[in-house]
Coordinates of C-alpha atoms in Angstrom, one line a residue:
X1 CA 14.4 -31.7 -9.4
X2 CA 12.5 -31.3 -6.0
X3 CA 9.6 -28.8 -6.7
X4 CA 10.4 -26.7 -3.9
X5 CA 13.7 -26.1 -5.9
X6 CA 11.9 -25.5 -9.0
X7 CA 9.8 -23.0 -7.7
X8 CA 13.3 -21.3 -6.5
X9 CA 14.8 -21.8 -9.9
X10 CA 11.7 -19.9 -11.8
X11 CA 12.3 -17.0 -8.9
X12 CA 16.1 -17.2 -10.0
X13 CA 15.5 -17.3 -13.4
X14 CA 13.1 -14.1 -13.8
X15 CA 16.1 -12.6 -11.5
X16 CA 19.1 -13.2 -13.5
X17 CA 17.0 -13.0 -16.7
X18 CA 16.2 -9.1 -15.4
X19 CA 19.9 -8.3 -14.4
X20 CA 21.2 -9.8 -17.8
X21 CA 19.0 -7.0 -19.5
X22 CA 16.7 -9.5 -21.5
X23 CA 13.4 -8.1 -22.5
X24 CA 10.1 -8.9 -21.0
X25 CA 9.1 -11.5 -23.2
X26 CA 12.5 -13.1 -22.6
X27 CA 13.0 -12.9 -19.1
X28 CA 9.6 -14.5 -18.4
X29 CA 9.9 -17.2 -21.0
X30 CA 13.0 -18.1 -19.5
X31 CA 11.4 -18.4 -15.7
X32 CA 8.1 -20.4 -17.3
X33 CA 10.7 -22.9 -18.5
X34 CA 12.9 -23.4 -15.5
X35 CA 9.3 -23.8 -13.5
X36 CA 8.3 -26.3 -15.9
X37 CA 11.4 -28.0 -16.4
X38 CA 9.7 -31.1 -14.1
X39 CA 6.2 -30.3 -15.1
X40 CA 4.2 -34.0 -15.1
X41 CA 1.9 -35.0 -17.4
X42 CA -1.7 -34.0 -17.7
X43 CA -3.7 -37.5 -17.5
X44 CA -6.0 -36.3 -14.7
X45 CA -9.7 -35.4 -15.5
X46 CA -8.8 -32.1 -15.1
X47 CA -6.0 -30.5 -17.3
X48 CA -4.7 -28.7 -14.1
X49 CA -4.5 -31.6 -11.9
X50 CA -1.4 -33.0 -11.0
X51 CA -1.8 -37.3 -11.0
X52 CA 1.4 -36.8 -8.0
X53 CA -0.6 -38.0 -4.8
X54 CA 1.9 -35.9 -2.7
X55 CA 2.4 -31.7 -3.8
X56 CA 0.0 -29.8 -6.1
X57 CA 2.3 -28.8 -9.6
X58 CA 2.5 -25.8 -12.0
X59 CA 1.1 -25.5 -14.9
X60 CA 1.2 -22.3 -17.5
X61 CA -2.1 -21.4 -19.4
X62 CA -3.5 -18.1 -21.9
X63 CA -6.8 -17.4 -20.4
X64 CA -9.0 -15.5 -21.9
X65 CA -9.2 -11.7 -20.3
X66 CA -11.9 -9.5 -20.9
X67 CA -12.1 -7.6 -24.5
X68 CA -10.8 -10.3 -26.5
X69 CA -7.3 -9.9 -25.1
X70 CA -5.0 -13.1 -23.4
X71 CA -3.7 -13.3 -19.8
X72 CA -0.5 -15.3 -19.7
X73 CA -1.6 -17.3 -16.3
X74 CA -0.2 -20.3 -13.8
X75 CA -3.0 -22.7 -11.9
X76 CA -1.9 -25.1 -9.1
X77 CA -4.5 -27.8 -8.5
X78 CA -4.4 -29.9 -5.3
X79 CA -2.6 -32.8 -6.2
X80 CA -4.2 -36.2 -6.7
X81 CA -7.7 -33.7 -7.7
X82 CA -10.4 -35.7 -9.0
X83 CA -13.3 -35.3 -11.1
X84 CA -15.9 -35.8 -8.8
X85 CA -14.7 -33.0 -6.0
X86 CA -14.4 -29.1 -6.3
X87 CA -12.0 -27.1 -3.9
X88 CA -11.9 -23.6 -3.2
X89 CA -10.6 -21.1 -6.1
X90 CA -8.4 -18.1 -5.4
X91 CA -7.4 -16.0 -8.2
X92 CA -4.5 -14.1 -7.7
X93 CA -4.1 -11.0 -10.1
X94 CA -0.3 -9.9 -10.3
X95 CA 1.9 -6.8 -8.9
X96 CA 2.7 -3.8 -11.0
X97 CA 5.7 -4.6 -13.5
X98 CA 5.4 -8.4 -12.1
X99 CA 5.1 -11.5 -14.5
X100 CA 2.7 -14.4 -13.5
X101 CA 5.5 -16.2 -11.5
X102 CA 5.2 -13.8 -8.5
X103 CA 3.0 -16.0 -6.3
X104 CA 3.9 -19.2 -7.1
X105 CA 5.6 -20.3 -3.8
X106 CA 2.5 -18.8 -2.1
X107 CA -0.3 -20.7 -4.7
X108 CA 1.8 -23.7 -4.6
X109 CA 1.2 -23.3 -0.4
X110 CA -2.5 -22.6 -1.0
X111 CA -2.8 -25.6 -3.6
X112 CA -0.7 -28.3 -1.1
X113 CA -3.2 -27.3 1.7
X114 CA -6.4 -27.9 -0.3
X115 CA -7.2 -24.7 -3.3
X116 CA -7.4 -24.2 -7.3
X117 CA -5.2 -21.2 -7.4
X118 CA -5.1 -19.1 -10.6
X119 CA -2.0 -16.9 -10.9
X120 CA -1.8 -14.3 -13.8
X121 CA -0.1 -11.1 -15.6
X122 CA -2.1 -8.1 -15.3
X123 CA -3.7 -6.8 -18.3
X124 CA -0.6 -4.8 -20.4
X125 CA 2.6 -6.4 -18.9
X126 CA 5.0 -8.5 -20.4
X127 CA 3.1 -11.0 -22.0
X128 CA -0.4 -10.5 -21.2
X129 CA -2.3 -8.9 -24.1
X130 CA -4.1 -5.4 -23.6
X131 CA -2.2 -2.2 -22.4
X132 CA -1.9 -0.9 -18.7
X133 CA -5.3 0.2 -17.7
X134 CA -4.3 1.1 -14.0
X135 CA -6.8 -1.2 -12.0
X136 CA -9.8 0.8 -14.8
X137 CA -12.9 -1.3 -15.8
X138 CA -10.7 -4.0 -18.4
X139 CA -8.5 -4.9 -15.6
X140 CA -11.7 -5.7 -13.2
X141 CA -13.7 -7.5 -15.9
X142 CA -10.4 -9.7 -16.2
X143 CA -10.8 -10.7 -12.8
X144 CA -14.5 -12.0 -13.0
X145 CA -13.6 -13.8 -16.9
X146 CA -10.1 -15.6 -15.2
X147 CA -12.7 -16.7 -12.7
X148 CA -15.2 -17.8 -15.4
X149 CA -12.4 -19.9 -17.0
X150 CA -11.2 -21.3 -13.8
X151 CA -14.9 -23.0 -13.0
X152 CA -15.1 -24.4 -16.9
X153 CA -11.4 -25.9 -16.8
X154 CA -10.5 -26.5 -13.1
X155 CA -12.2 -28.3 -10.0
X156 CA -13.2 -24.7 -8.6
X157 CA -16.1 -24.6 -6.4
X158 CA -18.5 -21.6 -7.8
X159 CA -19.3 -21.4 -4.3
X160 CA -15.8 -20.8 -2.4
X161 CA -14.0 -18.1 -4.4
X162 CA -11.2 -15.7 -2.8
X163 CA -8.8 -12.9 -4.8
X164 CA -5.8 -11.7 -3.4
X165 CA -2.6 -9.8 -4.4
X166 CA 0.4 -7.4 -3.5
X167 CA 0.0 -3.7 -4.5
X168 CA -1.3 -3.6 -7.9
X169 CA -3.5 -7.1 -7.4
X170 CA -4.5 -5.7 -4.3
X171 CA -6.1 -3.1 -5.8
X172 CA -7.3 -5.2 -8.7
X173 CA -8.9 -7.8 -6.1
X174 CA -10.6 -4.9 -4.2
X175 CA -12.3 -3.5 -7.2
X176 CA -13.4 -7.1 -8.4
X177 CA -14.9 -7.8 -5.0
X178 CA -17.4 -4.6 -5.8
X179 CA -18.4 -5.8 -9.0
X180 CA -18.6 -9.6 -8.7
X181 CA -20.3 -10.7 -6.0
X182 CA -18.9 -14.8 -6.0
X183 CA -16.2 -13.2 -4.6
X184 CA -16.4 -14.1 -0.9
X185 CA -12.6 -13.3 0.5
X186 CA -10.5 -10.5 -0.3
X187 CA -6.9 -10.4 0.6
X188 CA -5.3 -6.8 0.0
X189 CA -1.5 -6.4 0.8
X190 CA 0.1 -2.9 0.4
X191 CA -2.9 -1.8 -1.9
X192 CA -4.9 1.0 -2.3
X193 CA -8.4 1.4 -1.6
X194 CA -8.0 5.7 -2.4
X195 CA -5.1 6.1 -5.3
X196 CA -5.9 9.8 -5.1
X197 CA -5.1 10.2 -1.1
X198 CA -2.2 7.8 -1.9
X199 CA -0.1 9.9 -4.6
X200 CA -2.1 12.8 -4.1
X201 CA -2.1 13.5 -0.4
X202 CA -2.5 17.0 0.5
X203 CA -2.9 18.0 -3.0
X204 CA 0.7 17.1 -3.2
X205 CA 2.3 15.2 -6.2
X206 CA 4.2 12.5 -4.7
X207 CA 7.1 12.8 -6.9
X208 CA 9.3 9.7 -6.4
X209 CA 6.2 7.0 -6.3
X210 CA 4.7 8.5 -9.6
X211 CA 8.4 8.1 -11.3
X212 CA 8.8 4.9 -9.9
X213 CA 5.6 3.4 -11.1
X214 CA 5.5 5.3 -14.2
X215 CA 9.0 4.1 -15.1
X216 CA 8.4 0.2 -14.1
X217 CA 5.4 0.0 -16.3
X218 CA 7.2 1.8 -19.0
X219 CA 10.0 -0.4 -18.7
X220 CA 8.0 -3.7 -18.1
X221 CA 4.4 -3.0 -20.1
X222 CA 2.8 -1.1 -22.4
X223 CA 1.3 1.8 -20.9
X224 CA -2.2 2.9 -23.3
X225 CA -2.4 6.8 -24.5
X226 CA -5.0 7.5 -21.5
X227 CA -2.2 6.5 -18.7
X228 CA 0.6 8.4 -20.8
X229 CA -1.5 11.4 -20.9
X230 CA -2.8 11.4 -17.2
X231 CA 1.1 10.7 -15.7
X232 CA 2.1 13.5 -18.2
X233 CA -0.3 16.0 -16.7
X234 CA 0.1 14.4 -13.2
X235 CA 4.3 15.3 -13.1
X236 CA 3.8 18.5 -15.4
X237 CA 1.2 20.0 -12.6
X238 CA -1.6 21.1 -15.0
X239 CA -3.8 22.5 -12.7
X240 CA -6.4 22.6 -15.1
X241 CA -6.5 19.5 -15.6
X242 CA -6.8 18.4 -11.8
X243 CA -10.7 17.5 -11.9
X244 CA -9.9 14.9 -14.5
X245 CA -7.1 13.7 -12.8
X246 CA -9.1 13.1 -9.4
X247 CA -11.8 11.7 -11.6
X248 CA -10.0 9.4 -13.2
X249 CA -8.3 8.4 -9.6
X250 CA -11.7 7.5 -8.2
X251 CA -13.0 5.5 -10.8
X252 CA -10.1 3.1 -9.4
X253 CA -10.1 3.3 -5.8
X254 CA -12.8 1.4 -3.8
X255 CA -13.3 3.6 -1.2
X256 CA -16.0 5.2 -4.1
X257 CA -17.4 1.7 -4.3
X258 CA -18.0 1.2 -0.7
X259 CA -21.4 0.2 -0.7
X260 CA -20.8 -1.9 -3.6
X261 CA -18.7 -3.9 -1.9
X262 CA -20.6 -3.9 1.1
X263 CA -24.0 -5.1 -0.7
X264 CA -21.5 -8.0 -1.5
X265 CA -20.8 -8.9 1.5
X266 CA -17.0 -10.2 1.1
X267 CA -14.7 -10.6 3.9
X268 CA -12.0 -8.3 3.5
X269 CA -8.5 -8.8 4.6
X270 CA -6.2 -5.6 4.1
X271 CA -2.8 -5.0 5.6
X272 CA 0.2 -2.4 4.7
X273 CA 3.3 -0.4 6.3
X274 CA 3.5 2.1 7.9
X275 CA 6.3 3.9 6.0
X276 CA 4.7 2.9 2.6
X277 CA 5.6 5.4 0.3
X278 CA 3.5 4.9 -2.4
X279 CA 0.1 3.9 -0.8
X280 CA 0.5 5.1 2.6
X281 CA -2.1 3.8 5.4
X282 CA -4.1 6.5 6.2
X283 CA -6.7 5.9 3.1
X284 CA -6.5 2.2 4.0
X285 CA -7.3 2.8 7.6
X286 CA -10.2 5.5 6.4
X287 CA -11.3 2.4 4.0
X288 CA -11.7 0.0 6.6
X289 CA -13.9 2.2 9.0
X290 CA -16.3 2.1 6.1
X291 CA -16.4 -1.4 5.6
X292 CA -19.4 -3.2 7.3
X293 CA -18.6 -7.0 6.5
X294 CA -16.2 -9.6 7.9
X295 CA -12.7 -7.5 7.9
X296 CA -9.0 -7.1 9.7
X297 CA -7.0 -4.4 9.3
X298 CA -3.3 -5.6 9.7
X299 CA -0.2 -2.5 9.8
X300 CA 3.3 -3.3 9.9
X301 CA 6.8 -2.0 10.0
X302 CA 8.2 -1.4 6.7
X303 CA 7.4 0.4 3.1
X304 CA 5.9 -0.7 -0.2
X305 CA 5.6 -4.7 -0.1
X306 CA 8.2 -5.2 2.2
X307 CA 6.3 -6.6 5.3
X308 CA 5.4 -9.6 2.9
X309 CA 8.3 -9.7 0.6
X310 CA 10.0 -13.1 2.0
X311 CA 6.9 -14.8 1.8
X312 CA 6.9 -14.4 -2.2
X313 CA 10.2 -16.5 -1.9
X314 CA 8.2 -19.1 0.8
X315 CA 9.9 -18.4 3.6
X316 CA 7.8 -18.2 7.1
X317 CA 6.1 -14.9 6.4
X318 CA 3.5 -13.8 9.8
X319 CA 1.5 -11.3 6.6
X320 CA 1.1 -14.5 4.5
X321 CA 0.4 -16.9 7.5
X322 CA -3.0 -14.5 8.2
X323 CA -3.2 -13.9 4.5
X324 CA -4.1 -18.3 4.8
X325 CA -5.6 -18.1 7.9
X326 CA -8.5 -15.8 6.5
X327 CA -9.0 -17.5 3.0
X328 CA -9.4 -21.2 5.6
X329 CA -11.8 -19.4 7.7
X330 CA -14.2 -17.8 5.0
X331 CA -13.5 -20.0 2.1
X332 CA -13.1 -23.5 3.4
X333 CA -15.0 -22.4 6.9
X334 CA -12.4 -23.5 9.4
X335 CA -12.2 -22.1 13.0
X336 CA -8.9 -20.9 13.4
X337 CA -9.5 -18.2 15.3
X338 CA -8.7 -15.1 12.9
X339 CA -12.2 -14.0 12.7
X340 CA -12.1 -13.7 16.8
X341 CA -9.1 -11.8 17.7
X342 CA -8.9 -8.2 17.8
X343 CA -9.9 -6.7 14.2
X344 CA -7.3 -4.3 13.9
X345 CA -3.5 -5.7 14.7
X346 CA -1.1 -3.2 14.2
X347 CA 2.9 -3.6 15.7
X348 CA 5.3 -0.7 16.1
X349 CA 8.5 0.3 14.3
X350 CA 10.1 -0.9 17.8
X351 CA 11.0 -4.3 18.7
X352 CA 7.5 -4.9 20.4
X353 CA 4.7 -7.9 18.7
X354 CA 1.5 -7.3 17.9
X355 CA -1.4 -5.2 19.7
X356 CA -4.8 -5.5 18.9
X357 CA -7.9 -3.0 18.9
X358 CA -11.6 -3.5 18.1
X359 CA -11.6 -0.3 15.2
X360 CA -9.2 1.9 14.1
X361 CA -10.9 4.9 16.3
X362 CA -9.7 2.3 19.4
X363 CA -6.0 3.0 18.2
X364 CA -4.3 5.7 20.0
X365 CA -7.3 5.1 22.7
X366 CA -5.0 7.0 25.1
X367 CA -5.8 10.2 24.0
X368 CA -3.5 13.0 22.9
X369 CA -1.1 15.1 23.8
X370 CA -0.9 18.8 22.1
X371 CA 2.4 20.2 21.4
X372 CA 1.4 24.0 21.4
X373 CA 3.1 26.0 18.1
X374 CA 2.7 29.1 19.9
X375 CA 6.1 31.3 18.4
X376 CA 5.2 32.4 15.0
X377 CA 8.1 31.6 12.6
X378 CA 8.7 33.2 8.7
X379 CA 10.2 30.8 6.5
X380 CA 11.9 31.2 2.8
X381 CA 10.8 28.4 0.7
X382 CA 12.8 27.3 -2.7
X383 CA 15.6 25.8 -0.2
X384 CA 15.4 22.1 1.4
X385 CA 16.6 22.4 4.9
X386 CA 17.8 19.1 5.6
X387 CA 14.5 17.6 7.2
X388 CA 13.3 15.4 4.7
X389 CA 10.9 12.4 4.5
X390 CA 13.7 10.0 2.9
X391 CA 13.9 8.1 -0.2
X392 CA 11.3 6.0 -1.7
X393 CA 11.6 2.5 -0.5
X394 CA 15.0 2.4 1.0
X395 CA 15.0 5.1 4.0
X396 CA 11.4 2.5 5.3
X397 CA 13.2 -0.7 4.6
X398 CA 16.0 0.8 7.2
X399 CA 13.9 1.7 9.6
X400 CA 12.0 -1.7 9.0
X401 CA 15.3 -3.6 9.0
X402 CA 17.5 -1.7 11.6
X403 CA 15.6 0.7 13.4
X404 CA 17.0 3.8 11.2
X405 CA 14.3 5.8 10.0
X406 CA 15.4 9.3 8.7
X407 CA 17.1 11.5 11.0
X408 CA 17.9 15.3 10.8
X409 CA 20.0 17.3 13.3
X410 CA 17.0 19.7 15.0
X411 CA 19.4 22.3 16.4
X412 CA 21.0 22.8 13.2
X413 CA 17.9 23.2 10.9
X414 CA 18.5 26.6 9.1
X415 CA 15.7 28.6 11.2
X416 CA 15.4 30.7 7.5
X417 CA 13.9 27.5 6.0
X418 CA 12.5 25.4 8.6
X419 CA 10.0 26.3 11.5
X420 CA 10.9 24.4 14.6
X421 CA 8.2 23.6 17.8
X422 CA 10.0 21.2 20.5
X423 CA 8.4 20.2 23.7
X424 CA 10.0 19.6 26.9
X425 CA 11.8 16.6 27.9
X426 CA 9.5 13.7 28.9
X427 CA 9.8 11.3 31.9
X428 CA 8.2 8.8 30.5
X429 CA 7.9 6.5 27.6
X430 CA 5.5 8.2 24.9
X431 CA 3.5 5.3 22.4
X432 CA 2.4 7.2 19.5
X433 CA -0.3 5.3 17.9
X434 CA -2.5 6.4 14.8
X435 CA -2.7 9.6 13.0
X436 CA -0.9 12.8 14.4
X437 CA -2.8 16.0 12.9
X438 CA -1.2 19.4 12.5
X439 CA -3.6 22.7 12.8
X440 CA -2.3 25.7 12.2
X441 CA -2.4 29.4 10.1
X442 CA -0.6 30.2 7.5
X443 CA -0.2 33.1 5.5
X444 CA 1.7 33.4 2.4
X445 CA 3.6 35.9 0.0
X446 CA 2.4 33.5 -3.3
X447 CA -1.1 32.4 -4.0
X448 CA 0.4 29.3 -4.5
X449 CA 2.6 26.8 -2.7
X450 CA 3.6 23.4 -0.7
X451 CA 5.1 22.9 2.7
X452 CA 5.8 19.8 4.5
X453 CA 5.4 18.9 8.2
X454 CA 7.7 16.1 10.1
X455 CA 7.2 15.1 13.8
X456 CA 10.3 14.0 15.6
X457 CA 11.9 11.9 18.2
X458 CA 14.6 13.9 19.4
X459 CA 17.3 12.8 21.3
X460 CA 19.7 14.3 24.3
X461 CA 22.0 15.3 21.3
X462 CA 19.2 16.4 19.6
X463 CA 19.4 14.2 16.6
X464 CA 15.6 13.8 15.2
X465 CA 14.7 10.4 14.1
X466 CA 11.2 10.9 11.8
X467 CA 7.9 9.5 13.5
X468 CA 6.0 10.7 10.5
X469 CA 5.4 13.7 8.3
X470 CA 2.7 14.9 5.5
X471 CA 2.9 17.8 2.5
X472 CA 0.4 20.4 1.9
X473 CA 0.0 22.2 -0.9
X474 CA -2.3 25.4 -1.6
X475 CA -3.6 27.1 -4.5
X476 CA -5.1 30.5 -5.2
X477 CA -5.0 32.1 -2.0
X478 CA -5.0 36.2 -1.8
X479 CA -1.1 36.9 -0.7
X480 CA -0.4 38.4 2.5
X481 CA -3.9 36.9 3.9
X482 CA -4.1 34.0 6.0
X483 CA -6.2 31.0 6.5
X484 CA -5.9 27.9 8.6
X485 CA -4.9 24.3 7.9
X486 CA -5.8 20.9 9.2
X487 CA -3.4 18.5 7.6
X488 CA -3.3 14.6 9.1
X489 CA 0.0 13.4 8.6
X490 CA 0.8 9.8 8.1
X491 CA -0.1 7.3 10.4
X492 CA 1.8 5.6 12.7
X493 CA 3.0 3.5 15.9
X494 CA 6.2 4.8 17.5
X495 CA 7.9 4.2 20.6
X496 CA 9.6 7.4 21.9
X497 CA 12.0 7.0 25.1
X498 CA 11.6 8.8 28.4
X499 CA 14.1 11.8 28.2
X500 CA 13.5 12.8 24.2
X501 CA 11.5 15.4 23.7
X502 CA 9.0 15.4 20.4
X503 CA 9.4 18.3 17.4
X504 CA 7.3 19.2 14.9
X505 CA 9.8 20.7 11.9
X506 CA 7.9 22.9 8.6
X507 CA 9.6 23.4 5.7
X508 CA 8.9 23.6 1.8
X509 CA 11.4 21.3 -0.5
X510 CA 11.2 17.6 0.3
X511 CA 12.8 15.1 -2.4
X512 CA 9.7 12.8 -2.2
X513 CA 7.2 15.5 -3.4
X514 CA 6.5 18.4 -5.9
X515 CA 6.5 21.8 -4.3
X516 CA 4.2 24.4 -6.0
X517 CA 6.1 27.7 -3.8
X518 CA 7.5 30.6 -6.8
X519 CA 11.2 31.6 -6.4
X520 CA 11.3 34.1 -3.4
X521 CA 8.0 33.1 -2.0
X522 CA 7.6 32.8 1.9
X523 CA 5.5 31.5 4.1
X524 CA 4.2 32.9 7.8
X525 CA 2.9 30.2 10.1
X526 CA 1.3 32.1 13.6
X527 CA -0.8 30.9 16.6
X528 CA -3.9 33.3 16.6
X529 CA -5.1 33.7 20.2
X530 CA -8.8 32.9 19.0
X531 CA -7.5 29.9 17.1
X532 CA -4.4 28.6 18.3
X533 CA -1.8 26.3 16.5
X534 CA -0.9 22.8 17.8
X535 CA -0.2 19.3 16.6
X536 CA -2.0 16.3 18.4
X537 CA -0.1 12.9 19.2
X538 CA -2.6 10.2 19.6
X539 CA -1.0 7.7 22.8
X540 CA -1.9 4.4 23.8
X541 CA -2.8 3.8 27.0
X542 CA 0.0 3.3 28.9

């Protein structure tokens, strides 16, 4: 069996192991043996070495995690490895509710082109030992100990280490690199470097991401009483218990660990979607500003993991071809050119390629343009009006896919439950790039509550296609008083035609989020002379 068709049949395995309804420890055991079905022998100096002069090959370890605990793990050693050479290591910590096969058409890539790679489980799922930490202090300390075991078994170089991952082992790597400083290359795809500002946004639940993780870790793990507890109060809304909640969210997001990282110095490469429902790219772009080593900043069409999902099955993949390009440059110190193009490379949910910026401030570089929300409107809440922010992977994957983001019909909107603001017609081509911000007053009926603001492209028949949108949620406020609001929605690149006009829509029930409004509460939103109401539309330069 070719091992480019072995690698396929673990992939298919795991699959149809999943759709058959076979239990964790199953369905992996049944992909570790379709991958290993041509496994050679192990006569090399090193256990991992493969004596085949012509393709690196798979082998399955336990490595020792941190607390005692074993990582079920996969390393791919150059082939034809000898005793006297080290090559560069990159560990590779796994997705949320993935088993260890997840990268191996990507490690065997890295491993054919010159790297040790170490693939393995995250602490808690399927048959890694340990519960689900959620990225906490075990899960990092894994990181630096399947390094440690990679230098004492493998021909790592102690001097030329890189982590990486998708989501979960994104967020694992970025932690790492903060805490274990022979980390010099970071690869981060559709992470988070701020959990809190990613679930949390607006001091809004994010309803459907929660669920969705919570579900695939009950379903695929072994979530530990402090993440049972901490979901619980995070879908039950215990507003007492919010300080611990945001405590316990920064103690695993690397924006707190900034400096850390940047006393470390490693290069950091970080890329996501832009319709990323569960770690959207605001706090990664907020991140990034921060950082003060080598970095790029990549932002893509798509949600959660999609920009480099065909990679994971080795298919040409532009968010993998980088991912290599920056471990060559900072790991094995080849000058391909990633470290001088334009930091930040962003493309837009249109058909156009790639644009480049020296910061994230540089995007949207042609100013703004202010829609006024002069009208006061009065709003019921309790009711969803039909503008909505879609469904949690599927509605980005469309637009992604087919150019079908969201849509709502703006002159239909039930004026009781949504606020409406359009602008005039424009004659030219508008470029909405970065982060569009909303500043307005509001005054309620309830001291508590949640609204959500869209911007759309609306066309002559004034169907609304979503640019972006953002929730809000409030707490203890006197009823009947207002105050003001500055809420940045999510960011974005967007195309919109000449002849469409732009619309900002308000309402209070959206499927993706919790809403905190009472029955019969509603909500006022007015445009004090003295401090007036608009939203701001960052443009590129046209």
């Amino acid at each position: 069996m070719p091992r480019t068709t072995s690698t396929a049949a673990a992939v298919a395995a795991l699959l149809a192991a999943a759709a058959l309804g076979l239990a964790p420890h199953q369905a992996q055991a049944a992909a570790m043996d379709a991958a290993t079905t041509n496994a050679s022998d192990t006569s090399s100096p090193y256990p991992d070495a493969s004596p085949d002069s012509s393709s690196s090959e798979l082998r399955f370890h336990d490595i020792p995690g941190s607390g005692g605990i074993t990582l079920k793990g996969n390393v791919f050693t150059p082939a034809g490895a000898r005793g006297d050479r080290t090559y560069p290591l990159i560990v590779l910590p796994t997705s949320w509710g993935l088993p260890q096969i997840e990268y191996i058409a990507q490690a065997r890539q890295l491993a054919d082109s010159g790297y040790v790679v170490v693939g393995y489980t995250s602490r808690g799922f399927w048959l890694s030992g340990g519960q689900i930490e959620v990225a906490g202090p075990p899960d990092v300390a894994d990181v630096s100990a399947v390094i440690d075991w990679a230098l004492a078994h493998t021909p790592a170089d102690a001097g030329r280490i890189g982590v990486g991952g998708v989501s979960y082992g994104a967020g694992i790597s970025l932690l790492a690199s903060a805490h274990d400083p022979r980390i010099k290359a970071v690869v981060a795809l559709s992470g988070w470097a701020d959990i809190v500002e990613s679930i949390y946004s607006g001091r809004t639940q994010h309803l459907q991401a929660a669920a969705l993780l919570g579900g695939a870790g009950y379903l695929t793990g072994r979530p530990g009483p402090e993440l049972q507890g901490i979901l619980g109060d995070f879908l039950g809304s215990w507003l007492d218990r919010e300080p611990q909640m945001i405590e316990w969210g920064k103690a695993r997001s690397a924006a707190y660990q900034v400096d850390r990282i940047n006393t470390n110095h490693p290069a950091v490469l970080m890329g996501n979607a832009w319709g990323d429902t569960i770690f959207p790219p605001n706090q990664y772009a907020d991140f990034f500003e921060k950082l003060t080593g080598p970095k790029r900043l990549e932002f893509r069409p798509g949600d959660h993991a999609t920009a480099e999902a065909t990679g994971l099955f080795g298919l040409p993949n532009d968010t993998w071809t980088n991912a290599h390009r920056w471990f060559d440059r900072y790991l094995k110190g080849e000058r391909n050119g990633v470290d001088t193009e334009a930091p930040v490379q962003i493309k837009s949910r249109g058909d156009s390629g790639y644009e480049g910026y020296a910061d994230w401030k540089s995007v949207g570089s042609g100013g703004s343009e202010k829609l006024a929300l002069s009208d006061s409107e009065h709003i019921r809440a309790n009711v969803d009006s039909g503008a909505d922010g879609g469904i949690v992977f599927l509605s980005s994957v469309l637009d992604q896919l087919a150019q079908a983001p969201p849509v709502a019909s703006i002159p239909l909107l039930p004026r009781a439950f949504a606020a409406v603001w359009q602008s005039e017609r424009h004659d030219t081509d508008r470029r909405v790039r970065g982060t569009v911000r909303l500043h307005t007053t509001v005054t309620p009926t309830a001291g508590d509550g949640t609204f959500v603001a869209y911007l759309y492209d609306v066309g002559p028949l004034g169907i609304g296609k979503l640019v972006t949108n953002a929730p809000y949620s409030f707490h203890g406020k006197t009823p009947g008083k207002a105050f003001g609001v500055d809420l940045d929605l999510f960011s974005t690149a967007y195309d919109v035609p000449a002849g469409h006009r732009l619309a900002v829509v308000v309402d209070t029930v959206d499927p993706l989020y919790i809403e905190h409004n009472p029955a019969g509460a509603q909500l006022t939103f007015s445009s004090p002379r003295t401090d007036p109401s608009y939203v701001s539309v960052p443009l590129r330069e046209q």
